[in-house]
Amino acid sequence: MSNVYIAGMGATAVGEHYQRSLADLASEAARTALMNVPSIAPHHIGALYVGSAFSEELYGQSQLGAYLASMLGLSPSIPALRVEAAGASGALALYQAVQAVQHGLPVALVIGVEKVTDHLEDEIEAAQAMATDSNEEALHGVTLTAQWAMLMRRYMYEYGYSADAFAPFPINAHANGAKNPLALYRFPIDASKYRKAAQIASPINMLDCSTLADGAAALLIVNENLARELDGVRIRIAGAAVATDHPALHRRRNPLDLSAARASAHIALGRAHLGVGDVDVWELTDPHGIAATLALEAIGCYETGTAPRHAAEGAITPGGKTPIATAGGYKARGDVGGATGIYQVIEIAQQLRGQAGATQVTNARVGFAQSLGGIGTTAVSHVLIRES
């Protein structure tokens, strides 16, 4: 099987793009990725994989792969398909592309895209709730935010924390997002503002709650032969894995254990012949501090019940042991639904290429991106390595 590399990258700003269509956003990201690699033209692309969680529910467009392939002028003879796994949709689309290139496809294009802000909040909440168990959870009006809030309340009870203990996560995200020109929220916050923020789903408050917004990101994935013809630092996708768990929280043995996150992380790292301690920079699903906490502990970065303490000591900042959200994460960059996994991988690749600007992690060589669908129901992990 061929090694797999990232050749081109492109992303739009995350925001409320009322004057732009889904196809317009996806086209901008894809054409930027192609412009990065002049030697690869649209007719070289052998497959298109699109990740989107809400294109049917909120945009009214099915067959999104064929739709975007047509908009981009790709060959009608190539496979073009949409992959769906709620918030992990884009990451799962990338996983499919990696599999295809490993097994002989020279070039694949991956696009993650969402267009949601033309809709009212109740419509968006209903669409997001589809990532839960429809019969046992969504039917009763539960939302993803409410479920994360229940997990946060349980975590606080189990390990003796107050809600303020989770403040370092959004504070770090906003500090980094303030330096990212593509971020939705480009301003810092502090502990005082966090403490005074209004409740959204107690104990989660407004400053610990991400915003779903519009955006698109694209990756051009190539085999080793093509990668060796390109100039500059090569970024190899050295490991990838997918794992799943029960959609309904009450069916899990321990709701505070994101077992799919742990499994996919360890399998991906194993395929890259690396361990948790080898990773220099991380991108995780972090719409709330509790989500980042549970992911860090599930993966094995910290012992159960300790991640908030490490975060308070600066471990999650660009200069810390486990830097996360270096471009703002879900909270400040913005939650781009199924497109988020592609943004994450681009942000990791920028770190490994030394292009992350003010939030650059020193000597970053190995990066890890994990995207969760629902409350850790689907977990997709990718390990990236910088090759000189």
CSV table of C-alpha atoms in Angstrom, one decimal:
chain,number,residue,atom,x,y,z
A,1,MET,CA,0.0,0.0,0.0
A,2,SER,CA,1.2,3.5,-0.8
A,3,ASN,CA,2.0,6.1,1.8
A,4,VAL,CA,-0.5,9.0,1.8
A,5,TYR,CA,0.4,12.7,1.8
A,6,ILE,CA,-1.3,16.0,2.0
A,7,ALA,CA,-0.5,18.0,-1.2
A,8,GLY,CA,-2.9,21.0,-1.1
A,9,MET,CA,-5.1,22.7,1.5
A,10,GLY,CA,-7.7,25.4,1.4
A,11,ALA,CA,-10.3,26.8,3.8
A,12,THR,CA,-12.8,29.6,4.0
A,13,ALA,CA,-13.2,31.9,7.0
A,14,VAL,CA,-15.7,30.5,9.5
A,15,GLY,CA,-18.7,32.8,9.8
A,16,GLU,CA,-22.3,33.7,8.9
A,17,HIS,CA,-22.0,33.7,5.2
A,18,TYR,CA,-25.6,34.8,4.4
A,19,GLN,CA,-24.7,36.0,0.9
A,20,ARG,CA,-22.9,32.8,-0.2
A,21,SER,CA,-24.1,29.3,-1.1
A,22,LEU,CA,-22.9,25.9,0.0
A,23,ALA,CA,-21.4,25.3,-3.5
A,24,ASP,CA,-19.7,28.7,-3.4
A,25,LEU,CA,-18.0,28.0,-0.1
A,26,ALA,CA,-16.9,24.5,-1.2
A,27,SER,CA,-15.6,25.8,-4.5
A,28,GLU,CA,-13.4,28.4,-2.8
A,29,ALA,CA,-11.9,25.8,-0.5
A,30,ALA,CA,-11.3,23.3,-3.3
A,31,ARG,CA,-9.8,25.8,-5.7
A,32,THR,CA,-7.5,27.1,-3.1
A,33,ALA,CA,-6.3,23.5,-2.4
A,34,LEU,CA,-5.7,23.0,-6.1
A,35,MET,CA,-3.9,26.3,-6.5
A,36,ASN,CA,-1.4,25.1,-3.9
A,37,VAL,CA,-0.3,22.3,-6.3
A,38,PRO,CA,-0.1,23.7,-9.9
A,39,SER,CA,1.1,20.3,-11.2
A,40,ILE,CA,-2.3,18.8,-10.3
A,41,ALA,CA,-5.3,19.8,-12.3
A,42,PRO,CA,-9.0,19.0,-11.7
A,43,HIS,CA,-8.9,16.2,-14.4
A,44,HIS,CA,-6.2,14.4,-12.3
A,45,ILE,CA,-8.6,13.9,-9.4
A,46,GLY,CA,-9.7,10.3,-9.2
A,47,ALA,CA,-12.3,10.6,-6.5
A,48,LEU,CA,-14.2,13.2,-4.5
A,49,TYR,CA,-15.2,12.6,-0.9
A,50,VAL,CA,-17.5,15.2,0.8
A,51,GLY,CA,-18.2,15.4,4.5
A,52,SER,CA,-21.3,17.3,5.6
A,53,ALA,CA,-23.6,16.6,8.6
A,54,PHE,CA,-26.5,18.9,7.6
A,55,SER,CA,-26.6,19.3,3.8
A,56,GLU,CA,-29.9,17.5,3.5
A,57,GLU,CA,-31.6,18.7,6.7
A,58,LEU,CA,-30.6,22.4,6.5
A,59,TYR,CA,-29.6,23.0,2.9
A,60,GLY,CA,-32.0,20.6,1.1
A,61,GLN,CA,-29.3,19.0,-1.0
A,62,SER,CA,-28.8,15.3,-1.3
A,63,GLN,CA,-26.2,13.6,-3.6
A,64,LEU,CA,-23.8,16.3,-2.4
A,65,GLY,CA,-20.8,14.5,-4.0
A,66,ALA,CA,-22.2,14.6,-7.5
A,67,TYR,CA,-23.5,18.1,-6.9
A,68,LEU,CA,-20.1,19.5,-6.0
A,69,ALA,CA,-18.2,17.4,-8.6
A,70,SER,CA,-20.4,19.1,-11.2
A,71,MET,CA,-19.9,22.6,-9.7
A,72,LEU,CA,-16.1,22.0,-9.7
A,73,GLY,CA,-16.0,20.6,-13.2
A,74,LEU,CA,-14.6,17.2,-12.2
A,75,SER,CA,-14.8,14.2,-14.5
A,76,PRO,CA,-18.3,12.6,-14.4
A,77,SER,CA,-16.7,9.2,-14.5
A,78,ILE,CA,-15.1,9.4,-11.0
A,79,PRO,CA,-16.7,8.3,-7.8
A,80,ALA,CA,-18.1,11.4,-5.9
A,81,LEU,CA,-19.9,10.8,-2.7
A,82,ARG,CA,-21.0,12.3,0.6
A,83,VAL,CA,-20.0,10.8,3.9
A,84,GLU,CA,-22.1,11.3,7.0
A,85,ALA,CA,-21.2,10.7,10.6
A,86,ALA,CA,-22.6,13.9,12.3
A,87,GLY,CA,-19.7,16.1,13.5
A,88,ALA,CA,-17.2,13.5,12.3
A,89,SER,CA,-18.4,13.6,8.7
A,90,GLY,CA,-15.4,15.5,7.3
A,91,ALA,CA,-12.9,13.3,9.2
A,92,LEU,CA,-14.6,10.2,8.0
A,93,ALA,CA,-14.5,11.5,4.4
A,94,LEU,CA,-10.8,12.0,4.8
A,95,TYR,CA,-10.5,8.5,6.2
A,96,GLN,CA,-12.2,7.1,3.0
A,97,ALA,CA,-9.8,9.1,0.8
A,98,VAL,CA,-6.8,7.8,2.7
A,99,GLN,CA,-8.0,4.3,2.2
A,100,ALA,CA,-8.5,4.9,-1.5
A,101,VAL,CA,-5.0,6.4,-2.0
A,102,GLN,CA,-3.4,3.6,0.0
A,103,HIS,CA,-5.0,1.1,-2.3
A,104,GLY,CA,-3.9,2.6,-5.6
A,105,LEU,CA,-5.8,5.9,-6.3
A,106,PRO,CA,-3.2,8.6,-7.2
A,107,VAL,CA,-5.2,11.7,-6.2
A,108,ALA,CA,-8.3,12.3,-4.1
A,109,LEU,CA,-10.1,15.5,-3.2
A,110,VAL,CA,-11.8,15.8,0.2
A,111,ILE,CA,-14.2,18.6,1.0
A,112,GLY,CA,-15.9,19.4,4.3
A,113,VAL,CA,-18.7,21.9,4.1
A,114,GLU,CA,-21.6,23.3,6.1
A,115,LYS,CA,-24.1,26.1,5.4
A,116,VAL,CA,-26.4,26.5,8.4
A,117,THR,CA,-26.8,30.1,9.4
A,118,ASP,CA,-29.8,30.8,7.2
A,119,HIS,CA,-31.9,28.8,9.7
A,120,LEU,CA,-33.4,29.6,13.0
A,121,GLU,CA,-31.9,28.3,16.2
A,122,ASP,CA,-34.6,25.7,16.8
A,123,GLU,CA,-34.1,24.2,13.3
A,124,ILE,CA,-30.3,24.0,13.9
A,125,GLU,CA,-30.8,22.4,17.4
A,126,ALA,CA,-33.1,19.8,15.8
A,127,ALA,CA,-30.6,19.0,13.1
A,128,GLN,CA,-27.8,18.6,15.6
A,129,ALA,CA,-30.0,16.4,17.9
A,130,MET,CA,-30.2,13.8,15.0
A,131,ALA,CA,-26.7,12.8,16.1
A,132,THR,CA,-28.2,11.3,19.3
A,133,ASP,CA,-30.4,8.1,19.5
A,134,SER,CA,-33.5,9.3,17.7
A,135,ASN,CA,-35.9,7.0,19.6
A,136,GLU,CA,-34.5,7.2,23.1
A,137,GLU,CA,-33.0,10.7,23.2
A,138,ALA,CA,-33.9,13.1,20.4
A,139,LEU,CA,-37.6,12.1,20.6
A,140,HIS,CA,-37.7,13.6,24.1
A,141,GLY,CA,-36.1,16.9,23.1
A,142,VAL,CA,-32.6,16.3,24.4
A,143,THR,CA,-29.8,18.3,22.7
A,144,LEU,CA,-26.1,17.6,22.3
A,145,THR,CA,-25.3,20.6,24.6
A,146,ALA,CA,-27.6,19.3,27.3
A,147,GLN,CA,-25.9,15.9,27.1
A,148,TRP,CA,-22.5,17.4,27.5
A,149,ALA,CA,-23.8,19.4,30.4
A,150,MET,CA,-25.0,16.3,32.1
A,151,LEU,CA,-21.6,14.7,31.6
A,152,MET,CA,-20.0,17.9,33.0
A,153,ARG,CA,-22.2,17.8,36.1
A,154,ARG,CA,-21.4,14.1,36.6
A,155,TYR,CA,-17.7,14.8,36.2
A,156,MET,CA,-17.8,17.6,38.7
A,157,TYR,CA,-19.6,15.3,41.2
A,158,GLU,CA,-17.2,12.4,40.7
A,159,TYR,CA,-13.9,14.4,40.9
A,160,GLY,CA,-14.8,17.4,43.1
A,161,TYR,CA,-14.6,20.3,40.5
A,162,SER,CA,-16.5,23.5,40.2
A,163,ALA,CA,-17.6,24.8,36.8
A,164,ASP,CA,-14.8,27.4,37.0
A,165,ALA,CA,-12.3,24.6,36.7
A,166,PHE,CA,-13.1,24.2,33.0
A,167,ALA,CA,-12.4,27.9,32.2
A,168,PRO,CA,-8.9,27.2,30.9
A,169,PHE,CA,-10.3,25.4,27.9
A,170,PRO,CA,-12.3,28.3,26.4
A,171,ILE,CA,-9.7,30.8,27.6
A,172,ASN,CA,-7.0,29.0,25.7
A,173,ALA,CA,-9.2,28.6,22.6
A,174,HIS,CA,-10.0,32.3,22.5
A,175,ALA,CA,-6.4,33.3,23.0
A,176,ASN,CA,-5.4,31.2,20.0
A,177,GLY,CA,-8.4,32.1,17.9
A,178,ALA,CA,-7.7,35.8,18.3
A,179,LYS,CA,-4.6,35.2,16.2
A,180,ASN,CA,-6.4,33.1,13.5
A,181,PRO,CA,-7.8,35.3,10.6
A,182,LEU,CA,-10.2,32.5,9.7
A,183,ALA,CA,-11.7,32.2,13.2
A,184,LEU,CA,-15.3,33.1,14.0
A,185,TYR,CA,-14.4,34.8,17.3
A,186,ARG,CA,-11.1,36.6,17.2
A,187,PHE,CA,-11.0,38.0,20.7
A,188,PRO,CA,-9.6,36.8,24.1
A,189,ILE,CA,-11.6,36.1,27.2
A,190,ASP,CA,-10.5,35.8,30.8
A,191,ALA,CA,-11.7,33.9,33.9
A,192,SER,CA,-13.8,36.9,35.1
A,193,LYS,CA,-15.8,37.0,31.9
A,194,TYR,CA,-16.2,33.2,32.0
A,195,ARG,CA,-17.5,33.3,35.5
A,196,LYS,CA,-20.1,36.0,34.6
A,197,ALA,CA,-21.3,34.4,31.4
A,198,ALA,CA,-25.0,33.4,31.2
A,199,GLN,CA,-25.9,29.7,31.5
A,200,ILE,CA,-26.8,27.8,28.3
A,201,ALA,CA,-27.4,24.3,29.8
A,202,SER,CA,-26.1,24.4,33.4
A,203,PRO,CA,-23.3,24.1,34.2
A,204,ILE,CA,-22.2,25.0,30.6
A,205,ASN,CA,-22.3,28.7,30.1
A,206,MET,CA,-22.2,30.9,27.0
A,207,LEU,CA,-18.4,31.2,27.0
A,208,ASP,CA,-17.9,27.4,27.2
A,209,CYS,CA,-20.3,26.7,24.3
A,210,SER,CA,-19.3,26.7,20.7
A,211,THR,CA,-21.3,28.2,17.8
A,212,LEU,CA,-22.3,26.3,14.7
A,213,ALA,CA,-21.4,28.4,11.6
A,214,ASP,CA,-20.8,28.2,7.9
A,215,GLY,CA,-17.5,27.2,6.3
A,216,ALA,CA,-15.7,24.8,3.9
A,217,ALA,CA,-12.3,23.2,3.9
A,218,ALA,CA,-10.5,21.0,1.4
A,219,LEU,CA,-7.6,18.7,1.2
A,220,LEU,CA,-5.8,17.3,-1.9
A,221,ILE,CA,-4.5,13.8,-1.0
A,222,VAL,CA,-1.9,12.1,-3.1
A,223,ASN,CA,0.3,8.9,-3.2
A,224,GLU,CA,4.0,8.8,-2.4
A,225,ASN,CA,5.1,9.0,-6.0
A,226,LEU,CA,3.3,12.3,-6.6
A,227,ALA,CA,4.3,13.6,-3.2
A,228,ARG,CA,8.0,13.2,-4.0
A,229,GLU,CA,7.6,15.5,-7.0
A,230,LEU,CA,6.3,18.3,-4.8
A,231,ASP,CA,8.5,21.0,-3.3
A,232,GLY,CA,8.6,21.8,0.4
A,233,VAL,CA,7.9,19.9,3.5
A,234,ARG,CA,6.0,16.7,3.0
A,235,ILE,CA,3.1,15.9,5.5
A,236,ARG,CA,2.3,12.2,5.7
A,237,ILE,CA,-0.9,10.8,7.1
A,238,ALA,CA,0.8,8.0,8.9
A,239,GLY,CA,-2.2,6.5,10.7
A,240,ALA,CA,-5.9,6.7,10.6
A,241,ALA,CA,-8.7,4.8,12.4
A,242,VAL,CA,-12.4,4.9,13.1
A,243,ALA,CA,-14.3,3.5,16.1
A,244,THR,CA,-17.9,3.7,17.3
A,245,ASP,CA,-19.9,3.5,20.5
A,246,HIS,CA,-23.6,3.4,21.5
A,247,PRO,CA,-25.4,6.6,20.3
A,248,ALA,CA,-27.5,6.6,23.6
A,249,LEU,CA,-25.5,7.7,26.6
A,250,HIS,CA,-27.5,5.6,29.0
A,251,ARG,CA,-26.5,2.4,27.2
A,252,ARG,CA,-22.8,2.9,27.8
A,253,ARG,CA,-21.1,1.2,30.7
A,254,ASN,CA,-19.5,4.5,31.8
A,255,PRO,CA,-20.8,7.7,30.1
A,256,LEU,CA,-17.6,9.6,31.2
A,257,ASP,CA,-15.5,7.1,29.3
A,258,LEU,CA,-15.3,8.0,25.6
A,259,SER,CA,-14.3,4.5,24.6
A,260,ALA,CA,-14.5,5.1,20.8
A,261,ALA,CA,-12.2,8.1,21.2
A,262,ARG,CA,-9.7,5.9,23.0
A,263,ALA,CA,-9.9,3.0,20.6
A,264,SER,CA,-9.6,5.1,17.4
A,265,ALA,CA,-6.7,7.1,18.9
A,266,HIS,CA,-4.7,4.0,19.9
A,267,ILE,CA,-5.3,2.2,16.6
A,268,ALA,CA,-4.3,5.3,14.6
A,269,LEU,CA,-1.2,5.8,16.7
A,270,GLY,CA,-0.3,2.1,16.4
A,271,ARG,CA,-0.6,2.2,12.7
A,272,ALA,CA,1.8,5.1,12.7
A,273,HIS,CA,4.1,3.2,15.1
A,274,LEU,CA,3.9,6.0,17.6
A,275,GLY,CA,2.6,6.5,21.2
A,276,VAL,CA,0.7,9.3,22.9
A,277,GLY,CA,4.0,10.7,24.2
A,278,ASP,CA,5.2,11.2,20.6
A,279,VAL,CA,2.5,13.7,19.7
A,280,ASP,CA,3.6,17.4,19.7
A,281,VAL,CA,0.2,19.1,18.8
A,282,TRP,CA,-3.4,18.0,19.1
A,283,GLU,CA,-6.8,18.9,17.6
A,284,LEU,CA,-9.7,17.5,19.5
A,285,THR,CA,-13.5,17.8,19.5
A,286,ASP,CA,-13.8,20.6,22.1
A,287,PRO,CA,-17.2,22.4,21.8
A,288,HIS,CA,-17.1,22.6,25.6
A,289,GLY,CA,-14.4,22.2,28.2
A,290,ILE,CA,-15.9,18.9,29.3
A,291,ALA,CA,-15.6,17.4,25.8
A,292,ALA,CA,-11.8,18.3,25.7
A,293,THR,CA,-11.4,16.9,29.2
A,294,LEU,CA,-13.0,13.6,28.4
A,295,ALA,CA,-11.1,13.3,25.1
A,296,LEU,CA,-7.7,14.0,26.7
A,297,GLU,CA,-8.4,11.4,29.4
A,298,ALA,CA,-9.8,8.8,27.0
A,299,ILE,CA,-6.8,9.0,24.7
A,300,GLY,CA,-4.4,8.7,27.6
A,301,CYS,CA,-2.8,12.1,27.8
A,302,TYR,CA,-3.8,12.4,31.4
A,303,GLU,CA,-5.2,10.2,34.2
A,304,THR,CA,-9.0,10.1,34.7
A,305,GLY,CA,-10.1,13.1,36.7
A,306,THR,CA,-7.0,15.2,36.2
A,307,ALA,CA,-7.2,17.0,32.9
A,308,PRO,CA,-8.8,20.3,34.3
A,309,ARG,CA,-5.9,20.6,36.7
A,310,HIS,CA,-3.3,20.1,33.9
A,311,ALA,CA,-5.2,22.7,31.8
A,312,ALA,CA,-5.0,25.2,34.7
A,313,GLU,CA,-1.3,24.7,34.8
A,314,GLY,CA,-0.9,25.7,31.1
A,315,ALA,CA,-0.6,22.2,29.6
A,316,ILE,CA,-3.0,22.9,26.8
A,317,THR,CA,-1.5,26.1,25.6
A,318,PRO,CA,0.9,26.2,22.6
A,319,GLY,CA,3.9,26.0,25.0
A,320,GLY,CA,2.4,23.2,27.1
A,321,LYS,CA,2.7,19.4,27.2
A,322,THR,CA,-0.5,18.8,25.1
A,323,PRO,CA,-1.3,21.9,23.0
A,324,ILE,CA,-4.9,21.9,21.8
A,325,ALA,CA,-7.0,24.3,19.8
A,326,THR,CA,-4.0,26.2,18.5
A,327,ALA,CA,-6.2,27.9,15.8
A,328,GLY,CA,-9.1,28.4,18.2
A,329,GLY,CA,-10.8,25.0,18.3
A,330,TYR,CA,-14.6,24.6,18.2
A,331,LYS,CA,-15.1,27.5,20.6
A,332,ALA,CA,-13.2,30.3,18.9
A,333,ARG,CA,-12.5,29.1,15.3
A,334,GLY,CA,-16.1,28.0,15.3
A,335,ASP,CA,-17.9,24.7,15.1
A,336,VAL,CA,-18.2,23.9,11.4
A,337,GLY,CA,-20.2,20.7,11.8
A,338,GLY,CA,-19.2,18.0,9.5
A,339,ALA,CA,-16.5,20.2,8.0
A,340,THR,CA,-14.6,20.5,11.3
A,341,GLY,CA,-12.4,17.5,10.8
A,342,ILE,CA,-10.9,19.0,7.6
A,343,TYR,CA,-10.2,22.3,9.4
A,344,GLN,CA,-8.5,20.3,12.2
A,345,VAL,CA,-6.2,18.5,9.8
A,346,ILE,CA,-5.3,21.7,7.9
A,347,GLU,CA,-4.5,23.3,11.3
A,348,ILE,CA,-2.2,20.4,12.3
A,349,ALA,CA,-0.5,20.5,8.9
A,350,GLN,CA,0.2,24.2,9.3
A,351,GLN,CA,1.8,23.5,12.6
A,352,LEU,CA,4.0,20.8,11.2
A,353,ARG,CA,5.0,23.0,8.3
A,354,GLY,CA,5.9,25.8,10.8
A,355,GLN,CA,3.2,28.1,9.4
A,356,ALA,CA,1.0,28.5,12.5
A,357,GLY,CA,2.2,32.1,13.2
A,358,ALA,CA,1.8,33.3,16.8
A,359,THR,CA,0.5,30.0,18.1
A,360,GLN,CA,3.3,27.9,16.5
A,361,VAL,CA,4.3,24.9,18.7
A,362,THR,CA,8.1,24.7,18.7
A,363,ASN,CA,9.6,21.9,16.7
A,364,ALA,CA,6.2,20.3,16.0
A,365,ARG,CA,6.9,17.1,14.1
A,366,VAL,CA,3.9,14.8,14.9
A,367,GLY,CA,0.3,16.0,15.1
A,368,PHE,CA,-2.9,14.2,16.0
A,369,ALA,CA,-6.5,15.2,15.0
A,370,GLN,CA,-9.6,13.5,16.3
A,371,SER,CA,-13.2,14.3,15.3
A,372,LEU,CA,-16.2,13.0,17.2
A,373,GLY,CA,-19.7,12.5,15.9
A,374,GLY,CA,-22.4,13.0,18.5
A,375,ILE,CA,-21.2,12.5,22.1
A,376,GLY,CA,-18.3,10.4,21.0
A,377,THR,CA,-20.5,7.9,19.1
A,378,THR,CA,-18.2,8.0,16.1
A,379,ALA,CA,-14.5,8.8,16.6
A,380,VAL,CA,-12.1,9.4,13.7
A,381,SER,CA,-8.4,9.9,14.4
A,382,HIS,CA,-5.6,10.9,12.0
A,383,VAL,CA,-1.9,11.0,12.8
A,384,LEU,CA,0.3,13.4,10.7
A,385,ILE,CA,4.1,13.4,10.5
A,386,ARG,CA,6.4,16.0,9.0
A,387,GLU,CA,9.0,14.6,6.6
A,388,SER,CA,11.9,16.7,5.6
